[in-house]
mmCIF file with all atom_site columns, C-alpha atoms in Angstrom:
data_model
loop_
_atom_site.group_PDB
_atom_site.id
_atom_site.type_symbol
_atom_site.label_atom_id
_atom_site.label_alt_id
_atom_site.label_comp_id
_atom_site.label_asym_id
_atom_site.label_entity_id
_atom_site.label_seq_id
_atom_site.pdbx_PDB_ins_code
_atom_site.Cartn_x
_atom_site.Cartn_y
_atom_site.Cartn_z
_atom_site.occupancy
_atom_site.B_iso_or_equiv
_atom_site.pdbx_formal_charge
_atom_site.auth_seq_id
_atom_site.auth_comp_id
_atom_site.auth_asym_id
_atom_site.auth_atom_id
_atom_site.pdbx_PDB_model_num
ATOM 1   C CA . MET A 1 1   ? -28.385 -41.464 25.399 1.00 65.00 ? 24  MET A CA 1
ATOM 2   C CA . PHE A 1 2   ? -26.735 -38.246 26.612 1.00 78.00 ? 25  PHE A CA 1
ATOM 3   C CA . SER A 1 3   ? -24.924 -36.187 24.277 1.00 92.00 ? 26  SER A CA 1
ATOM 4   C CA . ILE A 1 4   ? -21.827 -34.157 25.444 1.00 92.00 ? 27  ILE A CA 1
ATOM 5   C CA . TYR A 1 5   ? -23.808 -31.030 25.022 1.00 93.00 ? 28  TYR A CA 1
ATOM 6   C CA . THR A 1 6   ? -26.647 -32.414 27.327 1.00 94.00 ? 29  THR A CA 1
ATOM 7   C CA . LEU A 1 7   ? -24.163 -33.487 29.943 1.00 95.00 ? 30  LEU A CA 1
ATOM 8   C CA . LEU A 1 8   ? -22.423 -30.115 29.880 1.00 95.00 ? 31  LEU A CA 1
ATOM 9   C CA . LEU A 1 9   ? -25.782 -28.272 30.122 1.00 94.00 ? 32  LEU A CA 1
ATOM 10  C CA . TYR A 1 10  ? -26.779 -30.517 33.068 1.00 95.00 ? 33  TYR A CA 1
ATOM 11  C CA . ILE A 1 11  ? -23.469 -29.631 34.856 1.00 96.00 ? 34  ILE A CA 1
ATOM 12  C CA . HIS A 1 12  ? -23.955 -25.945 33.991 1.00 95.00 ? 35  HIS A CA 1
ATOM 13  C CA . ILE A 1 13  ? -27.540 -25.909 35.430 1.00 95.00 ? 36  ILE A CA 1
ATOM 14  C CA . LEU A 1 14  ? -26.558 -27.886 38.550 1.00 96.00 ? 37  LEU A CA 1
ATOM 15  C CA . SER A 1 15  ? -23.672 -25.545 39.156 1.00 95.00 ? 38  SER A CA 1
ATOM 16  C CA . ALA A 1 16  ? -25.988 -22.494 38.672 1.00 94.00 ? 39  ALA A CA 1
ATOM 17  C CA . VAL A 1 17  ? -28.300 -23.988 41.349 1.00 95.00 ? 40  VAL A CA 1
ATOM 18  C CA . LEU A 1 18  ? -25.187 -24.519 43.634 1.00 94.00 ? 41  LEU A CA 1
ATOM 19  C CA . SER A 1 19  ? -24.063 -21.045 42.944 1.00 93.00 ? 42  SER A CA 1
ATOM 20  C CA . ILE A 1 20  ? -27.127 -19.319 43.992 1.00 93.00 ? 43  ILE A CA 1
ATOM 21  C CA . GLY A 1 21  ? -29.117 -21.771 46.297 1.00 93.00 ? 44  GLY A CA 1
ATOM 22  C CA . PRO A 1 22  ? -26.721 -21.537 49.428 1.00 95.00 ? 45  PRO A CA 1
ATOM 23  C CA . LEU A 1 23  ? -27.359 -17.739 49.424 1.00 94.00 ? 46  LEU A CA 1
ATOM 24  C CA . PHE A 1 24  ? -31.013 -18.374 50.499 1.00 93.00 ? 47  PHE A CA 1
ATOM 25  C CA . VAL A 1 25  ? -29.539 -20.459 53.335 1.00 94.00 ? 48  VAL A CA 1
ATOM 26  C CA . VAL A 1 26  ? -27.244 -17.679 54.131 1.00 95.00 ? 49  VAL A CA 1
ATOM 27  C CA . LEU A 1 27  ? -30.304 -15.373 54.531 1.00 96.00 ? 50  LEU A CA 1
ATOM 28  C CA . THR A 1 28  ? -31.666 -17.672 57.233 1.00 96.00 ? 51  THR A CA 1
ATOM 29  C CA . ILE A 1 29  ? -28.319 -17.810 59.070 1.00 97.00 ? 52  ILE A CA 1
ATOM 30  C CA . VAL A 1 30  ? -28.253 -13.928 58.980 1.00 97.00 ? 53  VAL A CA 1
ATOM 31  C CA . LYS A 1 31  ? -31.832 -13.862 60.406 1.00 96.00 ? 54  LYS A CA 1
ATOM 32  C CA . LYS A 1 32  ? -30.553 -16.079 63.262 1.00 97.00 ? 55  LYS A CA 1
ATOM 33  C CA . MET A 1 33  ? -27.401 -13.811 63.839 1.00 97.00 ? 56  MET A CA 1
ATOM 34  C CA . ARG A 1 34  ? -29.814 -10.815 64.519 1.00 96.00 ? 57  ARG A CA 1
ATOM 35  C CA . THR A 1 35  ? -30.681 -12.372 67.962 1.00 96.00 ? 58  THR A CA 1
ATOM 36  C CA . ALA A 1 36  ? -27.588 -14.271 68.676 1.00 96.00 ? 59  ALA A CA 1
ATOM 37  C CA . SER A 1 37  ? -25.212 -13.368 71.459 1.00 95.00 ? 60  SER A CA 1
ATOM 38  C CA . ASN A 1 38  ? -21.548 -12.845 70.623 1.00 93.00 ? 61  ASN A CA 1
ATOM 39  C CA . GLY A 1 39  ? -20.772 -16.414 72.005 1.00 94.00 ? 62  GLY A CA 1
ATOM 40  C CA . GLU A 1 40  ? -23.402 -17.848 69.648 1.00 96.00 ? 63  GLU A CA 1
ATOM 41  C CA . MET A 1 41  ? -22.010 -16.057 66.636 1.00 97.00 ? 64  MET A CA 1
ATOM 42  C CA . PRO A 1 42  ? -18.869 -18.289 65.579 1.00 96.00 ? 65  PRO A CA 1
ATOM 43  C CA . PRO A 1 43  ? -20.929 -21.212 64.346 1.00 97.00 ? 66  PRO A CA 1
ATOM 44  C CA . TYR A 1 44  ? -23.225 -18.985 62.300 1.00 97.00 ? 67  TYR A CA 1
ATOM 45  C CA . ILE A 1 45  ? -20.080 -17.149 60.943 1.00 97.00 ? 68  ILE A CA 1
ATOM 46  C CA . GLU A 1 46  ? -18.482 -20.444 59.993 1.00 96.00 ? 69  GLU A CA 1
ATOM 47  C CA . SER A 1 47  ? -21.680 -21.749 58.302 1.00 96.00 ? 70  SER A CA 1
ATOM 48  C CA . PHE A 1 48  ? -21.809 -18.389 56.376 1.00 96.00 ? 71  PHE A CA 1
ATOM 49  C CA . LYS A 1 49  ? -18.256 -18.830 55.305 1.00 95.00 ? 72  LYS A CA 1
ATOM 50  C CA . GLY A 1 50  ? -18.969 -22.448 54.175 1.00 95.00 ? 73  GLY A CA 1
ATOM 51  C CA . ALA A 1 51  ? -21.922 -21.387 52.233 1.00 95.00 ? 74  ALA A CA 1
ATOM 52  C CA . ILE A 1 52  ? -20.050 -18.649 50.425 1.00 94.00 ? 75  ILE A CA 1
ATOM 53  C CA . ALA A 1 53  ? -17.236 -21.263 49.715 1.00 93.00 ? 76  ALA A CA 1
ATOM 54  C CA . ILE A 1 54  ? -19.870 -23.530 48.071 1.00 95.00 ? 77  ILE A CA 1
ATOM 55  C CA . VAL A 1 55  ? -21.174 -20.468 45.978 1.00 93.00 ? 78  VAL A CA 1
ATOM 56  C CA . LYS A 1 56  ? -17.600 -19.624 45.022 1.00 92.00 ? 79  LYS A CA 1
ATOM 57  C CA . HIS A 1 57  ? -16.459 -23.081 43.902 1.00 93.00 ? 80  HIS A CA 1
ATOM 58  C CA . SER A 1 58  ? -19.725 -23.846 42.005 1.00 94.00 ? 81  SER A CA 1
ATOM 59  C CA . GLY A 1 59  ? -19.103 -20.629 40.246 1.00 92.00 ? 82  GLY A CA 1
ATOM 60  C CA . HIS A 1 60  ? -15.846 -21.926 38.891 1.00 93.00 ? 83  HIS A CA 1
ATOM 61  C CA . VAL A 1 61  ? -17.751 -24.928 37.491 1.00 95.00 ? 84  VAL A CA 1
ATOM 62  C CA . LEU A 1 62  ? -20.394 -22.714 36.131 1.00 94.00 ? 85  LEU A CA 1
ATOM 63  C CA . VAL A 1 63  ? -17.894 -20.576 34.132 1.00 93.00 ? 86  VAL A CA 1
ATOM 64  C CA . GLY A 1 64  ? -16.045 -23.585 32.792 1.00 94.00 ? 87  GLY A CA 1
ATOM 65  C CA . SER A 1 65  ? -19.108 -25.433 31.745 1.00 96.00 ? 88  SER A CA 1
ATOM 66  C CA . GLY A 1 66  ? -20.564 -22.135 30.356 1.00 94.00 ? 89  GLY A CA 1
ATOM 67  C CA . ILE A 1 67  ? -17.396 -21.657 28.151 1.00 94.00 ? 90  ILE A CA 1
ATOM 68  C CA . LEU A 1 68  ? -17.536 -25.206 27.003 1.00 95.00 ? 91  LEU A CA 1
ATOM 69  C CA . LEU A 1 69  ? -21.281 -25.014 26.150 1.00 94.00 ? 92  LEU A CA 1
ATOM 70  C CA . MET A 1 70  ? -20.610 -21.686 24.312 1.00 93.00 ? 93  MET A CA 1
ATOM 71  C CA . TRP A 1 71  ? -17.885 -23.266 22.278 1.00 93.00 ? 94  TRP A CA 1
ATOM 72  C CA . HIS A 1 72  ? -19.831 -26.496 21.651 1.00 93.00 ? 95  HIS A CA 1
ATOM 73  C CA . ALA A 1 73  ? -22.900 -24.539 20.447 1.00 91.00 ? 96  ALA A CA 1
ATOM 74  C CA . GLY A 1 74  ? -20.893 -22.377 18.266 1.00 92.00 ? 97  GLY A CA 1
ATOM 75  C CA . TYR A 1 75  ? -21.686 -19.033 19.951 1.00 92.00 ? 98  TYR A CA 1
ATOM 76  C CA . HIS A 1 76  ? -19.324 -16.189 19.298 1.00 93.00 ? 99  HIS A CA 1
ATOM 77  C CA . TRP A 1 77  ? -17.614 -14.199 22.073 1.00 92.00 ? 100 TRP A CA 1
ATOM 78  C CA . SER A 1 78  ? -19.153 -11.024 20.696 1.00 94.00 ? 101 SER A CA 1
ATOM 79  C CA . THR A 1 79  ? -22.733 -12.169 21.025 1.00 94.00 ? 102 THR A CA 1
ATOM 80  C CA . SER A 1 80  ? -24.465 -9.566  23.103 1.00 95.00 ? 103 SER A CA 1
ATOM 81  C CA . TRP A 1 81  ? -25.859 -11.732 25.893 1.00 94.00 ? 104 TRP A CA 1
ATOM 82  C CA . ILE A 1 82  ? -22.526 -13.474 26.163 1.00 95.00 ? 105 ILE A CA 1
ATOM 83  C CA . VAL A 1 83  ? -20.525 -10.104 26.548 1.00 96.00 ? 106 VAL A CA 1
ATOM 84  C CA . LEU A 1 84  ? -23.264 -8.787  29.134 1.00 96.00 ? 107 LEU A CA 1
ATOM 85  C CA . THR A 1 85  ? -23.054 -12.236 31.056 1.00 94.00 ? 108 THR A CA 1
ATOM 86  C CA . PHE A 1 86  ? -19.323 -11.982 31.238 1.00 93.00 ? 109 PHE A CA 1
ATOM 87  C CA . LEU A 1 87  ? -19.475 -8.271  32.377 1.00 95.00 ? 110 LEU A CA 1
ATOM 88  C CA . VAL A 1 88  ? -21.995 -9.104  35.104 1.00 95.00 ? 111 VAL A CA 1
ATOM 89  C CA . MET A 1 89  ? -19.835 -12.155 36.010 1.00 92.00 ? 112 MET A CA 1
ATOM 90  C CA . LEU A 1 90  ? -16.795 -10.001 36.446 1.00 92.00 ? 113 LEU A CA 1
ATOM 91  C CA . ALA A 1 91  ? -18.812 -7.573  38.502 1.00 93.00 ? 114 ALA A CA 1
ATOM 92  C CA . SER A 1 92  ? -19.952 -10.472 40.636 1.00 91.00 ? 115 SER A CA 1
ATOM 93  C CA . ILE A 1 93  ? -16.489 -11.857 41.110 1.00 88.00 ? 116 ILE A CA 1
ATOM 94  C CA . VAL A 1 94  ? -15.217 -8.349  42.305 1.00 90.00 ? 117 VAL A CA 1
ATOM 95  C CA . PHE A 1 95  ? -18.235 -7.988  44.554 1.00 91.00 ? 118 PHE A CA 1
ATOM 96  C CA . LEU A 1 96  ? -17.861 -11.375 46.030 1.00 86.00 ? 119 LEU A CA 1
ATOM 97  C CA . ALA A 1 97  ? -14.205 -10.687 46.823 1.00 84.00 ? 120 ALA A CA 1
ATOM 98  C CA . ARG A 1 98  ? -14.953 -7.422  48.521 1.00 89.00 ? 121 ARG A CA 1
ATOM 99  C CA . ALA A 1 99  ? -18.453 -8.049  50.026 1.00 89.00 ? 122 ALA A CA 1
ATOM 100 C CA . PHE A 1 100 ? -18.158 -10.515 52.802 1.00 92.00 ? 123 PHE A CA 1
ATOM 101 C CA . LYS A 1 101 ? -14.635 -11.046 53.775 1.00 91.00 ? 124 LYS A CA 1
ATOM 102 C CA . PRO A 1 102 ? -14.037 -7.460  55.066 1.00 92.00 ? 125 PRO A CA 1
ATOM 103 C CA . THR A 1 103 ? -17.232 -7.511  57.181 1.00 93.00 ? 126 THR A CA 1
ATOM 104 C CA . LEU A 1 104 ? -16.693 -10.990 58.571 1.00 94.00 ? 127 LEU A CA 1
ATOM 105 C CA . ARG A 1 105 ? -13.103 -9.946  59.612 1.00 93.00 ? 128 ARG A CA 1
ATOM 106 C CA . THR A 1 106 ? -14.572 -7.279  61.907 1.00 94.00 ? 129 THR A CA 1
ATOM 107 C CA . PHE A 1 107 ? -16.013 -9.816  64.216 1.00 95.00 ? 130 PHE A CA 1
ATOM 108 C CA . ASN A 1 108 ? -14.573 -9.562  67.691 1.00 91.00 ? 131 ASN A CA 1
ATOM 109 C CA . THR A 1 109 ? -12.535 -6.423  66.823 1.00 94.00 ? 132 THR A CA 1
ATOM 110 C CA . PRO A 1 110 ? -13.091 -2.942  68.092 1.00 93.00 ? 133 PRO A CA 1
ATOM 111 C CA . ALA A 1 111 ? -14.672 -2.091  64.730 1.00 92.00 ? 134 ALA A CA 1
ATOM 112 C CA . TYR A 1 112 ? -17.422 -4.778  65.407 1.00 94.00 ? 135 TYR A CA 1
ATOM 113 C CA . ASN A 1 113 ? -21.088 -3.511  65.784 1.00 95.00 ? 136 ASN A CA 1
ATOM 114 C CA . HIS A 1 114 ? -23.380 -6.399  65.936 1.00 96.00 ? 137 HIS A CA 1
ATOM 115 C CA . GLN A 1 115 ? -26.555 -4.822  64.336 1.00 95.00 ? 138 GLN A CA 1
ATOM 116 C CA . ARG A 1 116 ? -24.381 -3.114  61.626 1.00 96.00 ? 139 ARG A CA 1
ATOM 117 C CA . PHE A 1 117 ? -22.473 -6.418  61.067 1.00 97.00 ? 140 PHE A CA 1
ATOM 118 C CA . VAL A 1 118 ? -25.670 -8.391  60.554 1.00 97.00 ? 141 VAL A CA 1
ATOM 119 C CA . ALA A 1 119 ? -27.386 -5.695  58.363 1.00 97.00 ? 142 ALA A CA 1
ATOM 120 C CA . LEU A 1 120 ? -24.307 -5.443  56.036 1.00 96.00 ? 143 LEU A CA 1
ATOM 121 C CA . LEU A 1 121 ? -24.235 -9.197  55.544 1.00 97.00 ? 144 LEU A CA 1
ATOM 122 C CA . GLN A 1 122 ? -27.957 -9.272  54.824 1.00 97.00 ? 145 GLN A CA 1
ATOM 123 C CA . ARG A 1 123 ? -27.621 -6.312  52.369 1.00 97.00 ? 146 ARG A CA 1
ATOM 124 C CA . LYS A 1 124 ? -24.571 -7.619  50.572 1.00 96.00 ? 147 LYS A CA 1
ATOM 125 C CA . THR A 1 125 ? -26.308 -11.143 50.323 1.00 96.00 ? 148 THR A CA 1
ATOM 126 C CA . TRP A 1 126 ? -29.361 -9.676  48.582 1.00 96.00 ? 149 TRP A CA 1
ATOM 127 C CA . MET A 1 127 ? -27.002 -7.498  46.264 1.00 95.00 ? 150 MET A CA 1
ATOM 128 C CA . TYR A 1 128 ? -25.119 -10.602 45.301 1.00 94.00 ? 151 TYR A CA 1
ATOM 129 C CA . ILE A 1 129 ? -28.354 -12.606 44.794 1.00 95.00 ? 152 ILE A CA 1
ATOM 130 C CA . LEU A 1 130 ? -29.584 -9.717  42.452 1.00 95.00 ? 153 LEU A CA 1
ATOM 131 C CA . LEU A 1 131 ? -26.178 -9.972  40.431 1.00 93.00 ? 154 LEU A CA 1
ATOM 132 C CA . LEU A 1 132 ? -26.628 -13.636 39.992 1.00 92.00 ? 155 LEU A CA 1
ATOM 133 C CA . LEU A 1 133 ? -30.294 -13.331 39.015 1.00 94.00 ? 156 LEU A CA 1
ATOM 134 C CA . ILE A 1 134 ? -29.260 -10.773 36.312 1.00 95.00 ? 157 ILE A CA 1
ATOM 135 C CA . MET A 1 135 ? -26.728 -13.287 35.090 1.00 93.00 ? 158 MET A CA 1
ATOM 136 C CA . LEU A 1 136 ? -29.326 -16.068 35.151 1.00 92.00 ? 159 LEU A CA 1
ATOM 137 C CA . TRP A 1 137 ? -31.709 -14.046 33.134 1.00 95.00 ? 160 TRP A CA 1
ATOM 138 C CA . LEU A 1 138 ? -29.078 -13.276 30.550 1.00 95.00 ? 161 LEU A CA 1
ATOM 139 C CA . MET A 1 139 ? -28.165 -16.971 30.141 1.00 91.00 ? 162 MET A CA 1
ATOM 140 C CA . VAL A 1 140 ? -31.811 -18.167 30.008 1.00 92.00 ? 163 VAL A CA 1
ATOM 141 C CA . ALA A 1 141 ? -33.375 -15.202 27.919 1.00 95.00 ? 164 ALA A CA 1
ATOM 142 C CA . LYS A 1 142 ? -30.263 -14.762 25.657 1.00 94.00 ? 165 LYS A CA 1
ATOM 143 C CA . PRO A 1 143 ? -31.412 -11.215 24.744 1.00 95.00 ? 166 PRO A CA 1
ATOM 144 C CA . ILE A 1 144 ? -30.002 -9.836  21.570 1.00 93.00 ? 167 ILE A CA 1
ATOM 145 C CA . VAL A 1 145 ? -28.920 -6.193  22.426 1.00 91.00 ? 168 VAL A CA 1
ATOM 146 C CA . TRP A 1 146 ? -26.704 -5.543  19.434 1.00 90.00 ? 169 TRP A CA 1
#
């Protein structure tokens, strides 16, 4: 029989997978963008945007389930790994808001440079993956820093 905690934990883990998994698909899309012509780019860009939307919305579930797990398990807000996780989470929210949309908006504008566009998307995707992996490590290892 599942307890509420087990169900929340399952939801939390599933949303963590959904918040990072599509980013590896994005890397494949970006690789295909490198050799795509301008006419071939719109479907890749739409796929990229769709994957980022999945990442974003699963992140909402991740945060909500994380707060409920924290409350259910009796962790305090001042626990070091929780504080650090929330700080990295805030950084990732700001990063996600600023990383992709401005770059994607340059497509088919005078500011658009194909190679720079693709390189930026790839670099920003890896940076975001790194932020999420740090957050994942904090949640799994639960290091006591103070």
